Coordinates of C-alpha atoms and ligand atoms in Angstrom, one line a residue:
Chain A
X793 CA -8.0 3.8 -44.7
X794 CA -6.7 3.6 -40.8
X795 CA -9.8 2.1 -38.7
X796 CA -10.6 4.1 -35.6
X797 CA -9.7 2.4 -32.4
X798 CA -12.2 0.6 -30.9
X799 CA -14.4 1.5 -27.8
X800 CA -17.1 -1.2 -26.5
X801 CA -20.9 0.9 -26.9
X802 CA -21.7 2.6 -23.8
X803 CA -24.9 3.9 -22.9
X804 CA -25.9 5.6 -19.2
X805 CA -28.5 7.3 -17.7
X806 CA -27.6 10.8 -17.0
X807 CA -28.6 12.5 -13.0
X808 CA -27.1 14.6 -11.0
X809 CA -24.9 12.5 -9.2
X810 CA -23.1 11.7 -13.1
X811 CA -22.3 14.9 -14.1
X812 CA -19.7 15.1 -11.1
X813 CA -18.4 12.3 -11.8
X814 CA -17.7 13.5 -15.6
X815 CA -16.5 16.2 -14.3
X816 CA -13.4 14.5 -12.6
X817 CA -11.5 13.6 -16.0
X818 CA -8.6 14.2 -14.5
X819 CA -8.9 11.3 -11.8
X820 CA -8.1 8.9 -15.4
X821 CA -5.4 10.3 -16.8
X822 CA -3.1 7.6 -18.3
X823 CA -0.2 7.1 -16.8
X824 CA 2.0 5.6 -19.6
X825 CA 5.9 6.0 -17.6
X826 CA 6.7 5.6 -14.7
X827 CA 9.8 8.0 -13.9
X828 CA 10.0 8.6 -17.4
X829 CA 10.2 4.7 -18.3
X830 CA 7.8 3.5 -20.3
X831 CA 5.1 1.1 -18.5
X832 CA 4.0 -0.6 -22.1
X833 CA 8.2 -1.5 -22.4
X834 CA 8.5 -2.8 -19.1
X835 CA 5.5 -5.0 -19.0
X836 CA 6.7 -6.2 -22.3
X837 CA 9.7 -7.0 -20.9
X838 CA 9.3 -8.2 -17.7
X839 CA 5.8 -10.0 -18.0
X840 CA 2.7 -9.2 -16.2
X841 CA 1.9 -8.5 -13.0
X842 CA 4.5 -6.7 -12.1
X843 CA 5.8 -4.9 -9.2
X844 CA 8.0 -1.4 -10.2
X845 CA 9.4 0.5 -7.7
X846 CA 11.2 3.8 -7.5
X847 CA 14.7 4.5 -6.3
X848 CA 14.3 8.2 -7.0
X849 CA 11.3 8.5 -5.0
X850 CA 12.1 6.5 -1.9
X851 CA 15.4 9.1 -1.6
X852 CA 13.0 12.0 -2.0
X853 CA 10.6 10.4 0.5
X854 CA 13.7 9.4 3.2
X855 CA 15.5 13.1 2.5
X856 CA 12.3 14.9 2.8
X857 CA 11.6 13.5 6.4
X858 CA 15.0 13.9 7.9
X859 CA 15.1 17.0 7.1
X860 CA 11.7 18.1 8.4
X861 CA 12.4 16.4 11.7
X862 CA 16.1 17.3 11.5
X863 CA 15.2 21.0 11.2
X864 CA 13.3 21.0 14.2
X865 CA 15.5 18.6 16.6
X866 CA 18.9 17.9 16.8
X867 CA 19.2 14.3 17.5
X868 CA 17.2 12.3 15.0
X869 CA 18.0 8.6 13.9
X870 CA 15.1 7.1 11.5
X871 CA 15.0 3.5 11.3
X872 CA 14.0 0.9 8.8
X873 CA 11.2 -1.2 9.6
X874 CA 11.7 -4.3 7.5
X875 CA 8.6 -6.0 7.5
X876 CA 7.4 -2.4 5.5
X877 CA 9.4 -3.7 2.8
X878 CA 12.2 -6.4 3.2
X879 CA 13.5 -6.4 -0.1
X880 CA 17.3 -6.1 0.1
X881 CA 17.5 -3.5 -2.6
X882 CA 15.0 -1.5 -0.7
X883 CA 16.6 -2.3 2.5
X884 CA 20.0 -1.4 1.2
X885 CA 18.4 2.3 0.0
X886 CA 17.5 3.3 2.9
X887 CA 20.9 2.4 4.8
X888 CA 23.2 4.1 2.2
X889 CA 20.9 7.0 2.9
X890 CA 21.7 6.7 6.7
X891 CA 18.8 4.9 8.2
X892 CA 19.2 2.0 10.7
X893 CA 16.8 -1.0 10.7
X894 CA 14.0 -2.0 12.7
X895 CA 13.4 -5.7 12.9
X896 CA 11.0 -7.6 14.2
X897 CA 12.0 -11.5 13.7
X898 CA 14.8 -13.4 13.9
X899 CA 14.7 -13.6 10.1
X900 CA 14.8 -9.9 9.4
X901 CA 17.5 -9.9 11.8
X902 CA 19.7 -11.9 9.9
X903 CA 18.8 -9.4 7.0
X904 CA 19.8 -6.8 8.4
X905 CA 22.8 -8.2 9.0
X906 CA 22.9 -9.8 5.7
X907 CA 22.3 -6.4 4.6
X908 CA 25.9 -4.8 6.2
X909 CA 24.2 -3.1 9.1
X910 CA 26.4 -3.0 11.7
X911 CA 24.7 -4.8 14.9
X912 CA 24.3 -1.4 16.9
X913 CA 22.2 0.1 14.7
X914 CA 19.2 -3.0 14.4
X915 CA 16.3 -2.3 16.4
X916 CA 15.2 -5.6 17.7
X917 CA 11.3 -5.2 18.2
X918 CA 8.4 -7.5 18.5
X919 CA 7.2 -10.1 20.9
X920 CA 8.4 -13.3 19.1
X921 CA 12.5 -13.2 20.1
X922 CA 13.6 -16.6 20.4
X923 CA 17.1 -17.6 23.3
X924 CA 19.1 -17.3 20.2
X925 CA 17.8 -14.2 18.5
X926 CA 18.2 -12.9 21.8
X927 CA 21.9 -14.2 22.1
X928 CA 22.9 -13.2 18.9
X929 CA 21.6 -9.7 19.6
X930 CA 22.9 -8.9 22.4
X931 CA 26.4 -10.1 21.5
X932 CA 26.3 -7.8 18.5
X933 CA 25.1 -5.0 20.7
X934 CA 22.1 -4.6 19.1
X935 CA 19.2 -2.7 20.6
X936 CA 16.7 -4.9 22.3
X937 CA 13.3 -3.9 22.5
X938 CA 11.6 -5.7 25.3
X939 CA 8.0 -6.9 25.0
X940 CA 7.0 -8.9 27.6
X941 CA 8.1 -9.9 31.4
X942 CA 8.8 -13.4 29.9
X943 CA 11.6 -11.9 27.5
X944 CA 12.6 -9.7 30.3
X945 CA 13.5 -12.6 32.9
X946 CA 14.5 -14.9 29.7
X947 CA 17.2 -11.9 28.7
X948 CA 18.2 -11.9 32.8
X949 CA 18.7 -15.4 32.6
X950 CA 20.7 -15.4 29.0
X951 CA 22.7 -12.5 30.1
X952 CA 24.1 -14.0 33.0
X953 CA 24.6 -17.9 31.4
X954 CA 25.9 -16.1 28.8
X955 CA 28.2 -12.9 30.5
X956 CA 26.3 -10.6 28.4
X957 CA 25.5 -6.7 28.9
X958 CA 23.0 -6.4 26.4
X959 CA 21.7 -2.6 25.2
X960 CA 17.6 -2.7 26.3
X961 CA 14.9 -0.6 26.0
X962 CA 11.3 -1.5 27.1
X963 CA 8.2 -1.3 24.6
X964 CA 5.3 1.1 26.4
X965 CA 1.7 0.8 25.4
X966 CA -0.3 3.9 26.6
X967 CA -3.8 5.7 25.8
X968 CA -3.4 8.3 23.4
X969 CA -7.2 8.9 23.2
X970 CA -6.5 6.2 19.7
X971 CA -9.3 3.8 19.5
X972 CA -8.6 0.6 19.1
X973 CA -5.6 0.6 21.5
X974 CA -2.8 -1.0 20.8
X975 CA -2.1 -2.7 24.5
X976 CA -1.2 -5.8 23.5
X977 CA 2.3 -5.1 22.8
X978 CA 4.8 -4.0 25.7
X979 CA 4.2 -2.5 29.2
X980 CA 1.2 -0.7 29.9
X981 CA 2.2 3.3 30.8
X982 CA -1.1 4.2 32.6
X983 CA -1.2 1.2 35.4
X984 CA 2.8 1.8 36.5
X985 CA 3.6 -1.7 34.4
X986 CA 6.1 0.2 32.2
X987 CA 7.9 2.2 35.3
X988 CA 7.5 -1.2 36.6
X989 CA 9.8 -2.7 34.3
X990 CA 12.3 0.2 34.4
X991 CA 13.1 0.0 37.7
X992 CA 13.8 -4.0 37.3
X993 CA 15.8 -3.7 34.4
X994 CA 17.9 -0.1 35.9
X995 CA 18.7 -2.8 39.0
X996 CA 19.8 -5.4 37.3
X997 CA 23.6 -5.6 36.9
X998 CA 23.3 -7.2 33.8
X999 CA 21.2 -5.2 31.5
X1000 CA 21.8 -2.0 30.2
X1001 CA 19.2 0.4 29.6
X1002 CA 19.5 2.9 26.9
X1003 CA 16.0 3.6 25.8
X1004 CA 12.1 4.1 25.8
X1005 CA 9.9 2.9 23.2
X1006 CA 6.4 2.9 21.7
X1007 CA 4.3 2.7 18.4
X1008 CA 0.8 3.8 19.3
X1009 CA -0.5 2.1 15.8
X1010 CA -0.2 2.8 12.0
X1011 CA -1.8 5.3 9.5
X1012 CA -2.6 7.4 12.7
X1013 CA -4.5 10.4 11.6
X1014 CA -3.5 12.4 14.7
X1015 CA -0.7 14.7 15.4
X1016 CA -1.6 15.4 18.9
X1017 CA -1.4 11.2 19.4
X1018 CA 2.2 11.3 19.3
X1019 CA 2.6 14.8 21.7
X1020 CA 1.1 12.3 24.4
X1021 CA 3.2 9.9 23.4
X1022 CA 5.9 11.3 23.2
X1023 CA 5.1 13.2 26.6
X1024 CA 4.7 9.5 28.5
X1025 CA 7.7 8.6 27.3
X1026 CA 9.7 11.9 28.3
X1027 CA 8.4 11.4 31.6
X1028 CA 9.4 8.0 32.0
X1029 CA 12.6 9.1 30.7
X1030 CA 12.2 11.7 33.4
X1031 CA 12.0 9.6 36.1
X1032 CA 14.7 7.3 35.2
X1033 CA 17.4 10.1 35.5
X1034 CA 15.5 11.5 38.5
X1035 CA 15.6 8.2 40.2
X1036 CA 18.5 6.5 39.1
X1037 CA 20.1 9.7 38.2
X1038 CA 20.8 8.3 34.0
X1039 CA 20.0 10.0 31.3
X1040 CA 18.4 7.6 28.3
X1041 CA 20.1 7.8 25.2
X1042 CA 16.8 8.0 23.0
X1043 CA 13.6 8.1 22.8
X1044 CA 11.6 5.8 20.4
X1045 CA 8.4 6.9 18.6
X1046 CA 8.4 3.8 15.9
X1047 CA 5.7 4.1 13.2
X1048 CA 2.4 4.4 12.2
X1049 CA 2.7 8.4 9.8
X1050 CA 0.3 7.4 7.5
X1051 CA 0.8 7.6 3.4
X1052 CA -1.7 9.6 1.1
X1053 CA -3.5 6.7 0.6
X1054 CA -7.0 6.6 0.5
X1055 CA -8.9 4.7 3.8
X1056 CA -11.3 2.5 2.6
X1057 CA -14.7 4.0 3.4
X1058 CA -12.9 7.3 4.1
X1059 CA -15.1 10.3 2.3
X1060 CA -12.3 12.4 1.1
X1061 CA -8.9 11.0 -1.0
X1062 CA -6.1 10.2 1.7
X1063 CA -4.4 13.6 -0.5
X1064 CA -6.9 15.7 0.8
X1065 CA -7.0 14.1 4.5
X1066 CA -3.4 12.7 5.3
X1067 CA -1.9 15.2 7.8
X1068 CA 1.7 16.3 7.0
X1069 CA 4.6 14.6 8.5
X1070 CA 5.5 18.6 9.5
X1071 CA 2.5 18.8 11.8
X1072 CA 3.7 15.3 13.5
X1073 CA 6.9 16.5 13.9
X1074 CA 5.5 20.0 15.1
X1075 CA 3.9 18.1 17.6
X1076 CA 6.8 15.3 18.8
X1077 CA 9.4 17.6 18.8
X1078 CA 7.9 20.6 20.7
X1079 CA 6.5 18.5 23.4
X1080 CA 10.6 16.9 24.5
X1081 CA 12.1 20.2 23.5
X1082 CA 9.9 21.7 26.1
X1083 CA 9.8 18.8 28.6
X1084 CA 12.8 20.5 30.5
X1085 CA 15.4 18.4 29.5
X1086 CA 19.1 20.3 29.5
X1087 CA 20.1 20.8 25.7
X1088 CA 23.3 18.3 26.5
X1089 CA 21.2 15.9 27.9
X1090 CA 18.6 15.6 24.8
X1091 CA 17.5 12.1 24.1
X1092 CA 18.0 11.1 20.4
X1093 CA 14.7 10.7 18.4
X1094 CA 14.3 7.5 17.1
X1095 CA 11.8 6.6 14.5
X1096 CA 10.5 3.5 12.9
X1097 CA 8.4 5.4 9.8
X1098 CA 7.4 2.4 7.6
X1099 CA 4.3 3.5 5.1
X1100 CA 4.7 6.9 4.9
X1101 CA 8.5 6.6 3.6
X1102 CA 7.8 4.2 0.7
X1103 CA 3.8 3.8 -0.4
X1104 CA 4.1 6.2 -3.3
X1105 CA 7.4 4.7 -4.2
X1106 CA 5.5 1.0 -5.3
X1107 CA 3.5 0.9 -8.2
X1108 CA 1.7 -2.6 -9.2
X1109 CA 1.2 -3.1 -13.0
X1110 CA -1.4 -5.1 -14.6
X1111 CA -3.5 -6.6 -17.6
X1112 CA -7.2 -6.6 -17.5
X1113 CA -8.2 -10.2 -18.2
X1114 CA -12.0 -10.0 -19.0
X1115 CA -14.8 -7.3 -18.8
X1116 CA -18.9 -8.9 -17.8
X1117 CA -21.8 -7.3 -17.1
X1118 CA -22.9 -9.0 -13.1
X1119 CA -26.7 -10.0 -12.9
X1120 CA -27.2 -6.7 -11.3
X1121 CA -26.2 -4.7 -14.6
X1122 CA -22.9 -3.5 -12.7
X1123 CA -19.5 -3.7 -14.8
X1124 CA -16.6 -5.9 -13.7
X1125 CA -13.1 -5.9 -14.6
X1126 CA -11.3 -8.8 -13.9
X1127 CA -7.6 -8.3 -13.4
X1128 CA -4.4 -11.0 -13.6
X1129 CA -3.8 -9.6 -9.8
X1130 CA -5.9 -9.6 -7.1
X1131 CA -5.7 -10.0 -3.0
X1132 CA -3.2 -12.6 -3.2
X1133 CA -0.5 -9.6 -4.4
X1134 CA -2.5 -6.5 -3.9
X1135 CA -2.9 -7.4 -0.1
X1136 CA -3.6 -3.8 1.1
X1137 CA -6.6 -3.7 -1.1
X1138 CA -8.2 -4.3 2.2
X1139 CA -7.1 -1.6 3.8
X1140 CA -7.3 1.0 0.7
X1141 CA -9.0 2.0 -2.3
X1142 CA -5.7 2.3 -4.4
X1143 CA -5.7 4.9 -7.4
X1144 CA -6.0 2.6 -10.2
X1145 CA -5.0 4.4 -13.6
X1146 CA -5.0 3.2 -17.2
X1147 CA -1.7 2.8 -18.6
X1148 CA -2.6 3.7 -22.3
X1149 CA -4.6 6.5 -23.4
X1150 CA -8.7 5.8 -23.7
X1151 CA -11.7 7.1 -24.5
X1152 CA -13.4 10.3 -22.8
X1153 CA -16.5 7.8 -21.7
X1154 CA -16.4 6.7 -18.7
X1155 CA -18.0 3.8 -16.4
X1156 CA -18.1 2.7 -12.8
X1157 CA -17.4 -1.2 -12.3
X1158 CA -16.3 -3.3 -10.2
X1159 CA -12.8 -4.5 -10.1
X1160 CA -11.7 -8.2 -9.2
X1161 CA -9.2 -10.7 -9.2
X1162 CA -8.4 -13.4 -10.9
X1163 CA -8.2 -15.8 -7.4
X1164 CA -11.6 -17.8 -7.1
X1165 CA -13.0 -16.5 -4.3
X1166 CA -15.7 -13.9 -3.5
X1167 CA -13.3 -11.7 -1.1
X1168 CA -10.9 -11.0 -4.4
X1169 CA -12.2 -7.5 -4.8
X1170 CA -9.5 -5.2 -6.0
X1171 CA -11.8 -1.9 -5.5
X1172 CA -15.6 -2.2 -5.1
X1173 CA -15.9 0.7 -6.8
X1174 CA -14.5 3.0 -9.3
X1175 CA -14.9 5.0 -12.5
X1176 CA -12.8 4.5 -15.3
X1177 CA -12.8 4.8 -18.9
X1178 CA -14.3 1.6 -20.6
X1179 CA -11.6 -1.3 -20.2
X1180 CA -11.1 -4.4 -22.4
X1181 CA -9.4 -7.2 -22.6
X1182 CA -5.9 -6.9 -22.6
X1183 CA -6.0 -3.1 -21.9
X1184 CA -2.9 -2.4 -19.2
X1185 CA -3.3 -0.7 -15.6
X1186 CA -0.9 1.3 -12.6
X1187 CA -1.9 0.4 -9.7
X1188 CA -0.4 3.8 -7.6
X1189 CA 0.9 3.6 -3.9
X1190 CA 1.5 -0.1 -3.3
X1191 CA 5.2 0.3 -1.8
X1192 CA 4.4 -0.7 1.8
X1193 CA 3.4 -4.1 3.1
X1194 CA 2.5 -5.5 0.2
X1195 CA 5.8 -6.7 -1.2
X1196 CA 6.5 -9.0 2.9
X1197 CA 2.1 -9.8 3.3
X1198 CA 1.9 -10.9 -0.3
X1199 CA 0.1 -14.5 -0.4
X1200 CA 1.3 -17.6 -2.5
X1201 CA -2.2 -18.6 -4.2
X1202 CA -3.5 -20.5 -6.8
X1203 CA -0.6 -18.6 -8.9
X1204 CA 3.3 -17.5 -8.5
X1205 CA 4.4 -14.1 -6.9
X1206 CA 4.7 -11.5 -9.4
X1207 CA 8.5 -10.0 -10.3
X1208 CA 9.7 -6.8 -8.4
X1209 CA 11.8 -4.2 -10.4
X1210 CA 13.8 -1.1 -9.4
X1211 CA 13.8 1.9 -11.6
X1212 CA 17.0 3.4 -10.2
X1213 CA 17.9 6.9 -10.0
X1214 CA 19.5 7.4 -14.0
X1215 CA 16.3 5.4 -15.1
X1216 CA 18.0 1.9 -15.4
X1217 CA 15.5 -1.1 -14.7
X1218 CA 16.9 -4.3 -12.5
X1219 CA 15.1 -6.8 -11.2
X1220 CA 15.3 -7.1 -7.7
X1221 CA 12.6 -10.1 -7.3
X1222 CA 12.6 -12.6 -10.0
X1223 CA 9.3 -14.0 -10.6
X1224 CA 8.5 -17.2 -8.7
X1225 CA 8.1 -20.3 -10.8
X1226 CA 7.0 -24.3 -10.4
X1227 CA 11.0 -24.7 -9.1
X1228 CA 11.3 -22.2 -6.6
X1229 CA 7.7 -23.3 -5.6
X1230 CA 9.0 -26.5 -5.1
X1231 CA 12.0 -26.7 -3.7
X1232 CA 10.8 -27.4 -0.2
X1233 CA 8.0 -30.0 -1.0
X1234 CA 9.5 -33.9 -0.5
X1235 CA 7.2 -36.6 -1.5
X1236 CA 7.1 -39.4 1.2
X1237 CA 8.4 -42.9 -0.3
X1238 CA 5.1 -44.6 -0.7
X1239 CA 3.7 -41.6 -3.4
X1240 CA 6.9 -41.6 -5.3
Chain B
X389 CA -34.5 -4.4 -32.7
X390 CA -36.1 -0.9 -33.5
X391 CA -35.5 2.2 -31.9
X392 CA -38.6 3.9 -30.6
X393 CA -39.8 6.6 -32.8
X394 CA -40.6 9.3 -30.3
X395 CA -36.7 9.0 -28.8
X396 CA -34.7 12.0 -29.7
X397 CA -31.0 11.9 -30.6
X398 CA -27.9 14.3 -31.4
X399 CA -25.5 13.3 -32.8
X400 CA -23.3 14.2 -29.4
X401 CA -24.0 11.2 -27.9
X402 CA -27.2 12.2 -25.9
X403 CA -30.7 11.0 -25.9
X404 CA -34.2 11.8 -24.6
X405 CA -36.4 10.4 -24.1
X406 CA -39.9 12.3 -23.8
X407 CA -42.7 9.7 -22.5
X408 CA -40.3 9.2 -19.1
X409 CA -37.9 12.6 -19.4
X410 CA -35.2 10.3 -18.9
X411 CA -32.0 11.4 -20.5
X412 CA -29.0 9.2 -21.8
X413 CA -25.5 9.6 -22.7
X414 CA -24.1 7.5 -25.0
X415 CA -20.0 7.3 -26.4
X416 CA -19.3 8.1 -30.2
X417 CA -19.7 5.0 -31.2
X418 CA -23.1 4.1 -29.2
X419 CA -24.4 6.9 -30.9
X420 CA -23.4 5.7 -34.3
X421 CA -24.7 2.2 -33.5
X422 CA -28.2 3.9 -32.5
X423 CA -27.9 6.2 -35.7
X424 CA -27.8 2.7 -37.6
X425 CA -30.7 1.0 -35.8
X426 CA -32.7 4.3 -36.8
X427 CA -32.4 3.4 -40.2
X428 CA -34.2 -0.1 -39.4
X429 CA -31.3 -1.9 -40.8
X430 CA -30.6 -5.4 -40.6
X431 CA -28.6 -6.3 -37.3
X432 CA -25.9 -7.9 -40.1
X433 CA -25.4 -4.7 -41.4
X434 CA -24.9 -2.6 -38.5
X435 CA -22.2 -5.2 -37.7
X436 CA -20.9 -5.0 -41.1
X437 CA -20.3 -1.1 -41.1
X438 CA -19.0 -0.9 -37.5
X439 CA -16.4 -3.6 -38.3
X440 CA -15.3 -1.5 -41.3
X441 CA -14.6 1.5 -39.8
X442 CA -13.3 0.3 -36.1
X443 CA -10.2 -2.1 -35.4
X444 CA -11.7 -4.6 -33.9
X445 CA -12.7 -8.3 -34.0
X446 CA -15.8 -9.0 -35.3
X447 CA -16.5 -11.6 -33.0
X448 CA -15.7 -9.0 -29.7
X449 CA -18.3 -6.7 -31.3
X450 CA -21.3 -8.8 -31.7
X451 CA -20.7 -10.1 -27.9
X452 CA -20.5 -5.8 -27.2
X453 CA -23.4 -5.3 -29.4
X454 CA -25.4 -8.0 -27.8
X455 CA -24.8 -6.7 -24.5
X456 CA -25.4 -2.8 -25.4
X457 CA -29.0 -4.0 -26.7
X458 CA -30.4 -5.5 -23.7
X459 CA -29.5 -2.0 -22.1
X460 CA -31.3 -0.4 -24.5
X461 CA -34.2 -2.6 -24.0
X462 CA -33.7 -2.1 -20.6
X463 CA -33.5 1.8 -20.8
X464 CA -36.6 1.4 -22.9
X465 CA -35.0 2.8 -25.6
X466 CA -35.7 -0.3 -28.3
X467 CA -39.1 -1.8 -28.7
Ligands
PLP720 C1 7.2 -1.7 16.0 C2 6.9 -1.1 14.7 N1 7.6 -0.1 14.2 C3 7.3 0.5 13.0 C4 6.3 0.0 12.2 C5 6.1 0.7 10.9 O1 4.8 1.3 10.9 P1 4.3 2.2 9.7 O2 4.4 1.5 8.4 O3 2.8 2.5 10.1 O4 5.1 3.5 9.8 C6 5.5 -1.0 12.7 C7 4.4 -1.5 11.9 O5 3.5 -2.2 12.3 C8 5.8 -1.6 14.0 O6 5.0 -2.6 14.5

């Protein structure tokens, strides 16, 4: 006779707060393939953790925003921001399906590059821009995003040692009623330090200016956030052609749509809460379509969409370790990942599903990681169906930031594969191992 | 390790119990384990039948078995 498969003995106290959660089956629901490739095979296969992402859905994901944003404005350019998600597999998606990159280092720079964009179409962002980076950007005509007065006189000085013209465009931190605000980065819009800086740069024989830019922060749950935005930046656009009688050739809105993740401490799943990238490109596009600008004279609409283009492309799989019972009677999991790959389980409480069907009971617990330290918390809480050793999990929504803010600890980094659009696996990231580790370590003489 | 007598069960999974009105669910096989304990049946035994019918390690249950007792005590649902 077949024996029935085993379940550990499970005994609760029914209230009213339980039934609800009985009621939400649904929320479990194994997840055994991931775009229709098994997740049992590919854990077999590959080893566990492992990171799987999809090629299918980042296209869908890309597609879906240039059109929304396409239908509405004329002159749209989206581009890549690397530190989202640097992998050059990724990296190499999103520019076959048109998108430039946005770069904020001189080694994502060389990425890009290393990646066959062509220097005109790398966004060079960020406050850390070394003489070099800044050389080598401006000879490839690259677009430099200023940060800082100290890049903007170092850029002066390099362009004329240097006999360079280099493509500019300041960085504009501004009050879009956003709390904390993000003013550490660029010229402030409110005090005239951003008009400031226009007028130095639009002076300067050695500079050219071609742009405005901003990112007013990340996983911004306001529409109306960007139509000030992006009215402060029309009007310093405005002003630019008013005074020095030049149109800008675009306007920059970076980052910061947020994905249908779930905020930790938010009430509601990000699904239910997330607004729509149509409603912020409602609001972006009406507000420079009606700013008064002549149709001919419209500046492109660049944007730097990180997040919201890949989360739900990233999926992390795992093996549960252990199961214990804390002094406090509550359940924990113990997982083979924790913080050190799932970094934005700070942020988020990531849908965790079971990746093999289970029983119908289900349990809240705790869910750690395997690093030893107190902060390795996965989720604090969640229900589940009773877990065991050995039993295998999809992490859901793990695409962004997670795969560049991953930490070396105590273990190696996990592998990274592509499912590509006919289904194929490839590895894109082979796991680290005790050589790769390392390769940079040297042992002085007197330890040899 | 004996199951109080005045606990009611069915054979659902759910208990009651009627000096505190507190009510429990248990999973299949919590309800079969509790079935067994009715019967006053050596802890052995209950061990024995389980590990016959389920796939699993013998040693895994006893550790489960362990642990799903001391929530009965604490639910006051043993002696
Ligand atoms: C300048 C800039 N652009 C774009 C992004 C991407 O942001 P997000 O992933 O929130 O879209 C960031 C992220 O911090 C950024 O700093």
């Amino acid at each position: 006779m077949e024996k029935i498969r085993y379940e550990r003995p499970f005994i609760i106290k029914m209230n009213a707060g339980l039934m609800n959660k009985f009621g939400t089956q649904s929320v479990n629901e194994p997840v055994t393939h991931i775009e229709s490739v098994s997740v049992k095979g590919m854990l077999s296969e590959y080893g566990s953790p492992l990171f799987v992402i999809s090629e299918k859905q980042i296209r869908r994901n890309y597609q879906n925003a240039v059109r929304i944003f396409k239908t509405r404005y004329p002159k749209v350019q989206f581009a890549w921001s690397y530190k989202t998600n640097y992998m050059n597999a990724v990296c190499r998606i999103f520019h076959q399906e048109g998108s430039w990159a946005e770069v904020v280092s001189g080694f994502e720079y060389s990425k890009a590059l290393g990646n066959g964009v062509q220097g005109n179409k790398i966004i060079f962002n960020g406050p850390d821009k070394n003489d070099s980076d800044l050389i080598l950007a401006a000879q490839n005509n690259s677009l430099i995003h200023i940060d800082h007065y100290d890049e903007l006189y170092s850029l002066i000085r390099l362009s004329e040692e240097h006999g360079l013209k280099p493509r500019i465009a300041i960085r504009v931190n501004m009050d879009t009623g956003i709390y904390p605000k993000w003013d550490r980065f660029g010229f402030n819009f409110e005090n005239g330090q951003a008009w400031n800086a226009l007028t130095r740069i639009a002076n300067s024989d050695n500079l050219e200016l071609v742009g405005v830019h901003c990112h007013i922060g990340t996983f911004m749950l306001s529409p109306t956030a960007y139509a000030v935005a992006a009215r402060n930046l029309c009007e310093l656009a405005w002003g630019v052609k008013e005074r020095f009688g030049k149109m800008l050739q675009y306007i920059d809105l970076g980052g910061g749509f947020p994905s249908t993740n779930t905020l930790k401490g938010a009430y509601l799943p990000g699904t239910d809460t997330v607004p729509s990238i149509d409603q912020f490109a409602d609001a972006i596009t009406d507000v420079i379509l009606g700013y008064g600008f002549k149709h001919d004279e419209l500046p492109t609409l660049i944007l730097e969409s990180g997040r919201t283009l890949i989360d739900d492309a990233g999926y992390l799989l795992g093996t549960v370790l252990a199961t214990k019972r804390l002094s406090d009677g509550r359940r924990a999991t113990i997982l083979d990942f924790g913080l050190n790959s799932l970094f934005t389980s700070l942020w988020y409480d990531h849908k965790i599903s079971p990746a093999q069907k289970l029983g119908n009971q289900t349990e809240e617990m705790v869910m750690f990681g395997p690093l030893c330290m107190n902060i390795d918390v996965v989720r604090e809480s969640i229900t589940m169906p009773l877990l065991q050793k050995g039993d295998q999990v999809v992490v859901h929504k793990v695409g962004a930031y997670n795969m560049t803010q991953w930490m070396q600890f105590i273990t190696y980094r996990p592998p990274i594969v592509l499912i590509d659009n006919d289904n194929n696996t490839h590895i894109i990231r082979k796991g680290e191992d005790l050589k790769y580790m390392e390769e940079l370590e040297q042992i002085p003489e007197h330890l040899v | 390790m004996r199951v109080r007598k005045n606990i009611a069960t069915s054979d659902e999974g759910f208990l009651f119990n009627p000096t505190t009105g507190d009510s429990f669910s248990t999973n299949a096989i919590g309800a079969e384990i509790i079935l067994l304990m009715k019967k006053d049946i050596p802890t052995s035994e209950v061990i024995d039948t389980v590990c016959e019918k389920y796939d699993v390690d013998r040693a895994l249950f006893e550790r489960d078995l362990e642990e799903f007792t001391l929530q009965l005590k604490g639910h006051s649902i043993l002696e």
